[in-house]
Short mmCIF file of C-alpha atoms in Angstrom, two decimals:
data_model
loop_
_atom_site.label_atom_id
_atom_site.label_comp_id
_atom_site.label_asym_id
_atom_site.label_seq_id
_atom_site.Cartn_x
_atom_site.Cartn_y
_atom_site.Cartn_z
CA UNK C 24 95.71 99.05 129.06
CA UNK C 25 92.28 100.37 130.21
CA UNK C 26 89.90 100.19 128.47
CA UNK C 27 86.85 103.09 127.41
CA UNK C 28 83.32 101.77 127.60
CA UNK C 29 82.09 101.75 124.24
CA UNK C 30 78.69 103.47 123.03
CA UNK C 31 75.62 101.48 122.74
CA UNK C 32 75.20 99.96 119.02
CA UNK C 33 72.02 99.16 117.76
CA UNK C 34 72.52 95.12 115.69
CA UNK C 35 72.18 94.66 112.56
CA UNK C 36 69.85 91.74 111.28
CA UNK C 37 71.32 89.73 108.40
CA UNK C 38 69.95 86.42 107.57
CA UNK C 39 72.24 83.46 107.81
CA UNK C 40 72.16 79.91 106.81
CA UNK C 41 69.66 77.35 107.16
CA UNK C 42 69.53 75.96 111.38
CA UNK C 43 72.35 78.19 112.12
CA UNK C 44 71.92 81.11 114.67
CA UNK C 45 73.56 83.92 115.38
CA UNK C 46 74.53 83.00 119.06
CA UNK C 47 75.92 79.87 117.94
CA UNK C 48 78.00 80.71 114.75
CA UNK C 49 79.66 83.34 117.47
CA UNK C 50 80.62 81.05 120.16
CA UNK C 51 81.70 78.52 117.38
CA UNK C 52 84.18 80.79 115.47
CA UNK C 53 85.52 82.96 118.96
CA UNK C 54 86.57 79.90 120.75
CA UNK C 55 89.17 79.11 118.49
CA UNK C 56 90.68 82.95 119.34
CA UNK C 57 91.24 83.25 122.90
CA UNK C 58 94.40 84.50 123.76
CA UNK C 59 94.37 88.28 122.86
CA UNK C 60 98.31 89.53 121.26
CA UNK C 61 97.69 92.75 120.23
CA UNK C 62 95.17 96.03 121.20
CA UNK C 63 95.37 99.74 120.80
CA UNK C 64 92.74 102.23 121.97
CA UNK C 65 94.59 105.04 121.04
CA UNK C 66 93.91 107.08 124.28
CA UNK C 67 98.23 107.35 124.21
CA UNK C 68 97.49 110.17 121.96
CA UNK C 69 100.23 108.09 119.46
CA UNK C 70 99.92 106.02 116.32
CA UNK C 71 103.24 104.08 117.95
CA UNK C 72 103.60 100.65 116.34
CA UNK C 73 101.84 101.68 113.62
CA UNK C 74 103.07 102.06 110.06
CA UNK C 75 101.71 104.61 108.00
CA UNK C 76 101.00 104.60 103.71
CA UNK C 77 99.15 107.21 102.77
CA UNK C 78 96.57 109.99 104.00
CA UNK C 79 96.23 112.21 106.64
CA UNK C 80 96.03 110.43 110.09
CA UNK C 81 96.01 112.09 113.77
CA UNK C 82 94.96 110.89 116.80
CA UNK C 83 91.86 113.04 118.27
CA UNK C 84 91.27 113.97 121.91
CA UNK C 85 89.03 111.26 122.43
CA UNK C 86 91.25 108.51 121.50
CA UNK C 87 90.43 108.13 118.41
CA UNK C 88 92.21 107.89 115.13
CA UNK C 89 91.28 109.47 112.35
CA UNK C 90 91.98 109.64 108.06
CA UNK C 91 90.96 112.88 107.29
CA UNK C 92 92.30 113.55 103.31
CA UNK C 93 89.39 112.10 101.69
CA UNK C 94 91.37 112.70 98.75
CA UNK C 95 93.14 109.53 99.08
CA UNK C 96 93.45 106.59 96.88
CA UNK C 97 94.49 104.52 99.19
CA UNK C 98 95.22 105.11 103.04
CA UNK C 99 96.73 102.70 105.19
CA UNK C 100 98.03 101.90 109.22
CA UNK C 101 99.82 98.47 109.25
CA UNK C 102 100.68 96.73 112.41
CA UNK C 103 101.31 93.31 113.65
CA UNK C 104 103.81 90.76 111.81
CA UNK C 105 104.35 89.40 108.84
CA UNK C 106 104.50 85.99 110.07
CA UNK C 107 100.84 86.13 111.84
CA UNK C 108 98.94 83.34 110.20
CA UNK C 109 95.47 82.08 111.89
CA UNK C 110 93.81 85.11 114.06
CA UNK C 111 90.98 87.39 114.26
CA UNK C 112 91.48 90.86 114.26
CA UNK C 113 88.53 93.17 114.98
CA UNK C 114 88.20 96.87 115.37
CA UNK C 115 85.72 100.10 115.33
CA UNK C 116 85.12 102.48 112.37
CA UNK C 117 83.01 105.27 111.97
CA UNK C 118 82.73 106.20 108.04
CA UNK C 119 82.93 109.96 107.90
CA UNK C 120 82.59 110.87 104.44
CA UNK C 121 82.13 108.35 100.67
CA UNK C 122 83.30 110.22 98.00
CA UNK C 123 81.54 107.54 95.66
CA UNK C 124 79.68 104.43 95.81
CA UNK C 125 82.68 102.45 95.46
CA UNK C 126 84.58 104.58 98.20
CA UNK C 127 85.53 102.39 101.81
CA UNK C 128 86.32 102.45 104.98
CA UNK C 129 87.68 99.55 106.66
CA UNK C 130 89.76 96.46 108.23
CA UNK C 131 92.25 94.49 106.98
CA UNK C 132 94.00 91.08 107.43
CA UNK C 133 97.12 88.94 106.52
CA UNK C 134 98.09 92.32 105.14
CA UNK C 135 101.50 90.39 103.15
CA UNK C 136 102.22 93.62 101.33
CA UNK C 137 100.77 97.25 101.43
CA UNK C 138 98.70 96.07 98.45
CA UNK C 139 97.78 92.49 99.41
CA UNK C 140 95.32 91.80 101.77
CA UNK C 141 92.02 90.66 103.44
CA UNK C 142 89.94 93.57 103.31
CA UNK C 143 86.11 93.82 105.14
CA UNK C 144 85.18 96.86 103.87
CA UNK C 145 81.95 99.63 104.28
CA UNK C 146 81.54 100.81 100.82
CA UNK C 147 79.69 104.06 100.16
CA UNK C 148 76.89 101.93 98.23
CA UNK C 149 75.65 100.98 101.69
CA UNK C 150 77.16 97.50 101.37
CA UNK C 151 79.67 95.73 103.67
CA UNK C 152 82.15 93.20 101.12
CA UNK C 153 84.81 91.01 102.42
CA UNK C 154 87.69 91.00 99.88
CA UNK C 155 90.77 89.55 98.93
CA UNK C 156 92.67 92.62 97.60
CA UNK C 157 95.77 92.20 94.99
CA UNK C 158 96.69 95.54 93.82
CA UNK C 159 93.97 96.92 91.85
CA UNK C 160 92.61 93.18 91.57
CA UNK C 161 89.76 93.06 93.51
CA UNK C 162 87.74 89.51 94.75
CA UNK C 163 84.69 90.01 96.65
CA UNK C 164 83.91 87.00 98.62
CA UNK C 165 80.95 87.90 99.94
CA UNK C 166 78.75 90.56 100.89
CA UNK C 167 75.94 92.24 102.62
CA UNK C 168 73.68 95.24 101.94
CA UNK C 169 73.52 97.10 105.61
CA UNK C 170 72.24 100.42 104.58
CA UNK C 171 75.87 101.90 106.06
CA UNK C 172 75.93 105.32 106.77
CA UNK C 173 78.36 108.04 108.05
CA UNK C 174 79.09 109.13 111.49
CA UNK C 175 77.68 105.75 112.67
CA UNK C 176 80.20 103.34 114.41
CA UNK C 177 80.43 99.41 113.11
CA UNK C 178 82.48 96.75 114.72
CA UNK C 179 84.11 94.78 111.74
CA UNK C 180 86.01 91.46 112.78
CA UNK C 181 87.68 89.49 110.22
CA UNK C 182 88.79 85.71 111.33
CA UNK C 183 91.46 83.85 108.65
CA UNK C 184 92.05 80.18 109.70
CA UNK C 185 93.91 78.25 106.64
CA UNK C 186 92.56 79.39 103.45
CA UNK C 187 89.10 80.36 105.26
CA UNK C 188 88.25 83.74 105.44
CA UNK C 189 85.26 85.15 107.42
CA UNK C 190 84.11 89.14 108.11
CA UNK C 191 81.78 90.00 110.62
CA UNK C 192 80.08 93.36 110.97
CA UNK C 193 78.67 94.36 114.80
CA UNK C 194 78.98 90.46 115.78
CA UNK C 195 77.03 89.04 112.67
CA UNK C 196 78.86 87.01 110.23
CA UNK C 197 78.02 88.93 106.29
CA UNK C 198 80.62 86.64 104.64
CA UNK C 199 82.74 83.32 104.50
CA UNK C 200 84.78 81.62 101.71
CA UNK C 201 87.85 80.05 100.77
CA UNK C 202 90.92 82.02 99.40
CA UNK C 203 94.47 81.15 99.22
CA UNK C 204 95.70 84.67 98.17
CA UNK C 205 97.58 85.36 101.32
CA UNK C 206 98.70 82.81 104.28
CA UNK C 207 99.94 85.83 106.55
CA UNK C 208 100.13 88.96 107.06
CA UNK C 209 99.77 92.46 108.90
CA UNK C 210 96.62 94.04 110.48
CA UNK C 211 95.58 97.15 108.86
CA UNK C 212 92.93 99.68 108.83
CA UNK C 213 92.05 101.14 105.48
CA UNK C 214 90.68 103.79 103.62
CA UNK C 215 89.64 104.60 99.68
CA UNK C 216 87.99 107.86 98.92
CA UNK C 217 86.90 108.38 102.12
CA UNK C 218 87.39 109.66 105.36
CA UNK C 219 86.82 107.56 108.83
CA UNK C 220 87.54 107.43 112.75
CA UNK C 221 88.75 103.81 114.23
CA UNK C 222 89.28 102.50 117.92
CA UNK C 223 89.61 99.69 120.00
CA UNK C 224 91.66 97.89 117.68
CA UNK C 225 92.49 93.62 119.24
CA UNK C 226 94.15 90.86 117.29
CA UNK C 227 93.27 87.25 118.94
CA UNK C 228 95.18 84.24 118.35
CA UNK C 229 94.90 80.84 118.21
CA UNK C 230 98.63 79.91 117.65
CA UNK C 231 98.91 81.05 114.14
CA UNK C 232 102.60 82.92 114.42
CA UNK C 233 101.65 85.33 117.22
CA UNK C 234 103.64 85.35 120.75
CA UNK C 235 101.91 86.12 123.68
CA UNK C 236 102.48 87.44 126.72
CA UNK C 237 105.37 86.76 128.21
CA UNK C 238 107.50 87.01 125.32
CA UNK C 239 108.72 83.31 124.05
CA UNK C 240 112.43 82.19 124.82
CA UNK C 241 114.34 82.43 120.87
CA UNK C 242 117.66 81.04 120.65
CA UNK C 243 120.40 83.73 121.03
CA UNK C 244 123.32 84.21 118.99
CA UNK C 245 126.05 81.76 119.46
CA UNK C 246 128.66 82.31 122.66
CA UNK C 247 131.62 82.22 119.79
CA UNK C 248 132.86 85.55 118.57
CA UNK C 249 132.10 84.63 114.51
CA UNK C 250 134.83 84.70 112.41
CA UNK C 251 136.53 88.57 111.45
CA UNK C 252 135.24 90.19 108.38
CA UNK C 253 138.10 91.62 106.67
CA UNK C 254 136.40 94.54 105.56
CA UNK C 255 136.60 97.45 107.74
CA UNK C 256 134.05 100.32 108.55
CA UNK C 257 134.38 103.45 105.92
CA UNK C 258 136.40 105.88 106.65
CA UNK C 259 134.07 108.56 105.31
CA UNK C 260 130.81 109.35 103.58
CA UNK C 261 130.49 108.21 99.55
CA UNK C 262 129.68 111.27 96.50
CA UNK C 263 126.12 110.34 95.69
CA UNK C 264 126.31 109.44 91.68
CA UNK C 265 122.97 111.45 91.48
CA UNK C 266 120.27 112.86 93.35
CA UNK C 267 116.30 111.36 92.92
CA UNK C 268 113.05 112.90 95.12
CA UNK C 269 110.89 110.44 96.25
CA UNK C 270 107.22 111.88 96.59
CA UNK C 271 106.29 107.65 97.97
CA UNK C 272 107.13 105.03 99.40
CA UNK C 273 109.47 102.61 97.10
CA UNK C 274 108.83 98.90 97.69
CA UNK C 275 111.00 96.50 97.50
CA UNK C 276 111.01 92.43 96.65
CA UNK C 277 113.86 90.72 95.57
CA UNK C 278 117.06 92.78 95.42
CA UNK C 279 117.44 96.55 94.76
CA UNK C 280 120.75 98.42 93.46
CA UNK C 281 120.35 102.17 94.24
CA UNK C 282 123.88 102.76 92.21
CA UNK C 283 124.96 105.21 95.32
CA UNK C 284 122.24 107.43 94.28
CA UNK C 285 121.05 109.93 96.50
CA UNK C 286 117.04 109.32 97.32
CA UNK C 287 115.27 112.02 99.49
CA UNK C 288 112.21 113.82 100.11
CA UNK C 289 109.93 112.20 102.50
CA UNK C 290 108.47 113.26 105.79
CA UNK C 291 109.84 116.34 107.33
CA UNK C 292 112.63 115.49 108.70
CA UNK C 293 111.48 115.33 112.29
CA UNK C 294 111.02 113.07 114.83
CA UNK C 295 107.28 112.21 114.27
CA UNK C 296 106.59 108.07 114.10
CA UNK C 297 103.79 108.63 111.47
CA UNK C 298 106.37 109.21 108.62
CA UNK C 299 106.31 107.29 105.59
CA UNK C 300 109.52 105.09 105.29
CA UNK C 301 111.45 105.97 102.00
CA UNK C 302 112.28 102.19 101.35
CA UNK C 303 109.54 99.14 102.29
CA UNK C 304 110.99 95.89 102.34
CA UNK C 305 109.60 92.39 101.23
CA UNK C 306 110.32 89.49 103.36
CA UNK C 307 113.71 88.15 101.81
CA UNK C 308 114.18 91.49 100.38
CA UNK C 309 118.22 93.46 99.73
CA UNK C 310 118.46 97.05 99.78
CA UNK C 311 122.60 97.83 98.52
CA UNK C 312 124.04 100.41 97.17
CA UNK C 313 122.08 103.66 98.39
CA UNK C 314 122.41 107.08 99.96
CA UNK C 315 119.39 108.55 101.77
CA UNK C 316 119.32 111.88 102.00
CA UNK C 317 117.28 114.61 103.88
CA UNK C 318 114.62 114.27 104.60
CA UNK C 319 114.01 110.73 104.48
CA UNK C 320 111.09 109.97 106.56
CA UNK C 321 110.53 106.83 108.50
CA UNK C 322 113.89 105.52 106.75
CA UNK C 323 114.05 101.71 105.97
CA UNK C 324 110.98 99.51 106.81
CA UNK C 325 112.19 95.83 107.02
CA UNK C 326 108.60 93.52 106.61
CA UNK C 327 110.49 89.94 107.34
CA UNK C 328 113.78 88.63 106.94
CA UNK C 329 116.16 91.68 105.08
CA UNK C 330 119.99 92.49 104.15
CA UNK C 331 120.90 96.09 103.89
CA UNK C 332 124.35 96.68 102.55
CA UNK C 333 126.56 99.64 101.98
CA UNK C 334 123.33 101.92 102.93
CA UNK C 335 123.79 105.60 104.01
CA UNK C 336 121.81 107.76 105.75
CA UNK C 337 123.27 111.61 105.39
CA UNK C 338 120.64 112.75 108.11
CA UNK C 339 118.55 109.87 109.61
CA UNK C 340 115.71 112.06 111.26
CA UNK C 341 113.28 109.73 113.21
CA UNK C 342 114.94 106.04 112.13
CA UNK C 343 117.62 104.64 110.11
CA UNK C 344 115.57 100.94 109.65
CA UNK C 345 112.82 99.78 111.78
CA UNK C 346 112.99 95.67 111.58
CA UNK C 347 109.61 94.73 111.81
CA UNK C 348 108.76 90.88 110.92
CA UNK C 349 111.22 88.04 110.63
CA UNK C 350 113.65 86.50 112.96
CA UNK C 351 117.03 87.54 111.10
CA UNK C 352 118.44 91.01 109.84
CA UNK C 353 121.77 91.85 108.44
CA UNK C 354 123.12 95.64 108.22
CA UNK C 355 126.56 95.42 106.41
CA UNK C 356 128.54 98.27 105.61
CA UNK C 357 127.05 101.87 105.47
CA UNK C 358 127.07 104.50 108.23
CA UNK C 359 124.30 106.47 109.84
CA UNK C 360 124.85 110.46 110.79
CA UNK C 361 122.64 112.76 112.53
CA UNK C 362 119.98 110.80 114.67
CA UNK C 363 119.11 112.97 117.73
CA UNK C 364 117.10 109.40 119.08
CA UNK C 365 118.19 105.95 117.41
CA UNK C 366 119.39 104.39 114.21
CA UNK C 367 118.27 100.81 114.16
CA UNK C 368 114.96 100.04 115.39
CA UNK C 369 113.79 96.86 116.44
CA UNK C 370 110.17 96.11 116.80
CA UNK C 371 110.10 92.36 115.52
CA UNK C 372 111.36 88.98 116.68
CA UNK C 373 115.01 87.41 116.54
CA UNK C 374 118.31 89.05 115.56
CA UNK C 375 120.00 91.58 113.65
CA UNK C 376 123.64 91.50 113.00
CA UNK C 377 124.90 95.13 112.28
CA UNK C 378 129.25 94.80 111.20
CA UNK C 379 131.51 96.91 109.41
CA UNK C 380 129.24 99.60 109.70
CA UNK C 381 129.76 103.50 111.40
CA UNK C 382 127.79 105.82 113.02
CA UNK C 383 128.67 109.75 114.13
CA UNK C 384 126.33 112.65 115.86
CA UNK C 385 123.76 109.78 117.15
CA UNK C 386 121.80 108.78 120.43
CA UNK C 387 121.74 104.90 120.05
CA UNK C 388 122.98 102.69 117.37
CA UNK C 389 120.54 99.92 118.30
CA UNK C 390 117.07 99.60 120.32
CA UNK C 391 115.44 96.92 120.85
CA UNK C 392 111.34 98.20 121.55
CA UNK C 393 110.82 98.38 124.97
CA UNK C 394 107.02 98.89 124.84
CA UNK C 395 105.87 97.90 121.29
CA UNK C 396 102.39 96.25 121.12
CA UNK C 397 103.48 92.91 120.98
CA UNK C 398 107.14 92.18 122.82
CA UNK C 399 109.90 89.76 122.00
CA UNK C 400 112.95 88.43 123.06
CA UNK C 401 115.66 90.54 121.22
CA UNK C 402 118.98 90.14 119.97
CA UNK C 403 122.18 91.88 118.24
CA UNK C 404 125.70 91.18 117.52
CA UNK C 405 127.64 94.31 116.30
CA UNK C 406 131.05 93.79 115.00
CA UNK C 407 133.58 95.95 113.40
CA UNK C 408 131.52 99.23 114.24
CA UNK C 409 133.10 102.66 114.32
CA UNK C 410 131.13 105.17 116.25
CA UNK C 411 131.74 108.94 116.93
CA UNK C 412 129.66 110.97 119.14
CA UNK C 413 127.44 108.37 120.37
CA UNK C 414 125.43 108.39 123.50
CA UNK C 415 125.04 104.47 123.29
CA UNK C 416 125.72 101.85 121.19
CA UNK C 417 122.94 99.55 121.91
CA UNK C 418 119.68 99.56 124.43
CA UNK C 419 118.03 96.32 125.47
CA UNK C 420 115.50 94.84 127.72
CA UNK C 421 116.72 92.38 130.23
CA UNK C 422 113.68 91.60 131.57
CA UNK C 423 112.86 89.71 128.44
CA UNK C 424 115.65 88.55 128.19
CA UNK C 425 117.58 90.27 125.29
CA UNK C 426 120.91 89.83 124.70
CA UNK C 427 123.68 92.80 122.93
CA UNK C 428 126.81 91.00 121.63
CA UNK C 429 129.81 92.85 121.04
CA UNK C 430 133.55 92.60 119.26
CA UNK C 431 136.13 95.15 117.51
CA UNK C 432 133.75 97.92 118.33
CA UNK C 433 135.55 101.60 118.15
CA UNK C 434 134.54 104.70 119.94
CA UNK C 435 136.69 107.72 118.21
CA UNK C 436 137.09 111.12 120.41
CA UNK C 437 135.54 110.11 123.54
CA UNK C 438 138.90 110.95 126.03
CA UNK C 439 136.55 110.42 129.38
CA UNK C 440 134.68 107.41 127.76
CA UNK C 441 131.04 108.92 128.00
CA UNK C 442 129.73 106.70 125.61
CA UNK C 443 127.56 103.46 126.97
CA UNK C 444 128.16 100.24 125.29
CA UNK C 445 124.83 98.40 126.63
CA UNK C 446 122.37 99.92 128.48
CA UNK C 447 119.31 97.74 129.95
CA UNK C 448 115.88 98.73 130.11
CA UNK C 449 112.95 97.10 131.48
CA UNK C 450 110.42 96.81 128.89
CA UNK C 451 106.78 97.29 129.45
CA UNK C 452 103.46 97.01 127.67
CA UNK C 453 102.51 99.99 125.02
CA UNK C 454 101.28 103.34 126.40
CA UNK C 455 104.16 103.22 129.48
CA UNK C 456 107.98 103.98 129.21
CA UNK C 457 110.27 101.26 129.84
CA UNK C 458 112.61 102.61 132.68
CA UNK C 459 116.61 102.34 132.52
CA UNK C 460 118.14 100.04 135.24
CA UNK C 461 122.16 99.66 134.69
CA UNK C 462 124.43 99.57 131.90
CA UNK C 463 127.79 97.80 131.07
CA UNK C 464 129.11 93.94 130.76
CA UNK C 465 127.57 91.31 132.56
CA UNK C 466 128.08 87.60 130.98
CA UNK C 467 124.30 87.04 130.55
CA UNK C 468 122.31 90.19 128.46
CA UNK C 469 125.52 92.50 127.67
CA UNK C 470 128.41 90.06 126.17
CA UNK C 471 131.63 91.79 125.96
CA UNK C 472 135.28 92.47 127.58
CA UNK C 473 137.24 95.35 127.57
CA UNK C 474 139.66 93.96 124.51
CA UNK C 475 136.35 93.86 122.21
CA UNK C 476 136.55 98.18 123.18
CA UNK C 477 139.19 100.34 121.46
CA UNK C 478 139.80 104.23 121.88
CA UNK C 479 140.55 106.56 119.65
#
């Protein structure tokens, strides 16, 4: 995308080590980055790709995105995957307001949960601190006093290879040490008790987990139908035991049993992409047992690998699930009503098997991104799916090559067959709209026959 010129900036001066310059330190430590994966300038207007925790974010005329509640403990935009390992991600931020000395704005790295991170941070002290964040455990591991102020813009670049960490603040390095907290993570920019404008956000890569462009070849589901499940979709929509209102996200490692509980009260029910999800999964994380109501946000945020079974969404607003990171994701059971765009998003790598599942009063079942920031090679088998006023069950991008596998799927009061099993797209970068260029079987992206297709 192109690219605004950015405002002069005058350099700081920070003293480094013994027989090391500036100059050389730079063209050491960029060389190993060169292959850029990832860049927003914000000048769509849209926080798209993003994932928001906290404060009060919008997207100004001039491109550039803003936390405004300075009120906030803790604001947060998370992009990238959860598999990125060794890059550099850098980024400009504009402090607007400190409401104390140890209030921040700033960039994060290997972001492997919404509280564990890399952090290079502008405190309102003055100071710039690279930290390795762990909940409220805070490590600085090194630091510089810059005299920061507000309404001034800094470049702050953080590079992780292996256990080294290093921030940089307007191409001078203020910190470097060794810290095994986190081996991957998500980008992020950040905020604590303070307000602050960032732009020109770019992840480089050296190889550390990140595909570039064009999207790498992953190996697609096998050309065998897999064995039947025995269990088939729901006929109808459970009695919530109970009803809880969620005023945050919940997060979830390991394995959480909702009970059929009813959990609601996130976002506004709309269509916005800066909702909160109501559920956050871990990599290796199961969500069972639960009934999201209305409104329900950003729905189901899948981090890595994830299993979601016998989940309900009542009214699914802007998402169902969005998978994120990870290369495998299993929907089992459940049913999804009431989703005037799609149900299952998917924004990360590999495949996600969706079976004995149903779906009524929705646009698409399944889409694979068609212009995220980064793009992959997508897949998804559906089997044993019901569906009932559907526009389409799944939407994928040949050009990269992903694949939709179908078997026993049902389409229930559709007499002239209006609904499209596979649609194809051709995806493009972020900021355009990928462009719809056929539907229907074809032995290569869109894998079914008319027996896999009942009527009802």
């Amino acid at each position: 995308m192109q690219k605004r010129r950015l405002p002069g900036r005058r350099p700081l001066l920070l003293a480094l080590g013994a027989g090391v310059t500036a100059a050389a330190l730079t063209a050491s430590m960029t060389s190993a980055f060169a292959a850029t994966v990832f860049s927003d300038d914000f000048t769509d207007g849209n926080t798209s790709g993003w994932s928001k925790s906290g404060g009060t974010w919008t997207v100004d005329g001039s491109g550039v995105l803003n936390q405004s509640n300075a009120g906030s403990e803790l604001a947060r935009q998370f992009a990238g995957q959860t598999s990125w390992t060794d890059y550099s991600v850098q980024a400009r931020v504009r402090p607007a307001s400190f409401g104390s000395s140890s209030a921040l704005v700033g960039l994060a790295a290997r972001s492997a949960s919404s509280t564990k991170m890399y952090r290079l941070a502008l405190l309102g002290s003055g100071r710039a601190e690279l930290q390795a964040v762990n909940g409220s455990s805070v490590t600085a591991i090194g630091s510089a006093a810059l005299g920061v102020g507000t309404g001034t813009w800094y470049t702050l670049r953080i590079e992780t290879s292996g256990s080294t960490i290093r921030g940089f603040v307007n191409g001078t390095q203020i910190a470097s040490g060794s810290n095994s907290l986190a081996g991957a993570g998500r980008i992020g920019l950040v905020t604590a008790y303070a307000s602050g404008g960032f732009d020109d956000v770019t992840v480089d890569s050296s190889g550390g987990g990140t595909p570039t462009t064009p999207p790498p070849t992953t190996t697609p589901p096998p050309t065998t139908t897999p064995p039947p499940t025995t269990t088939p979709p729901p006929a109808g929509w459970p009695t919530p035991t109970s009803s809880q209102k969620v005023d945050a996200t919940i997060t979830v490692s390991g394995s959480f049993d909702g009970g059929l509980k009813r959990y609601y009260g996130i976002g506004d029910g709309g269509q916005s992409e800066s909702q909160d999800p109501m559920f956050e999964l871990a990599a290796g994380a199961t969500l069972r047992n639960v009934i999201i109501g209305a409104p329900a946000g950003d729905g189901v945020h899948c981090e890595g690998n994830c299993t979601l079974i016998n989940v309900w969404w009542e009214d699914v607003g802007e998402d169902a699930a969005t998978f994120r990171g990870g290369t495998t994701y299993t929907v089992d059971g459940g049913g999804a009503r009431s989703a005037s765009d799609k149900v299952f998003q998917h924004n990360g790598s590999g495949t996600v098997h969706i079976k004995n599942f149903r779906a009524e009063n929705v646009g698409k079942l399944y889409r694979a991104c068609g212009n995220c920031s980064t793009s992959y090679q997508r897949h998804v088998v559906l089997d044993n799916v019901t569906v009932r006023n559907t526009d389409a069950i799944a939407g994928i991008n040949t050009n990269w090559g992903d694949t939709a596998r179908f078997s026993r799927i049902t389409i229930v009061g559709d007499p002239d067959r209006e609904t499209s099993i596979c649609v194809k797209y051709k995806g493009v970068p972020k900021g355009s709209e990928p462009t719809e260029i056929g539907e229907g079987a074809d032995g290569v992206n869109c894998l079914y026959s008319s027996s896999d297709i009942t009527y009802q």
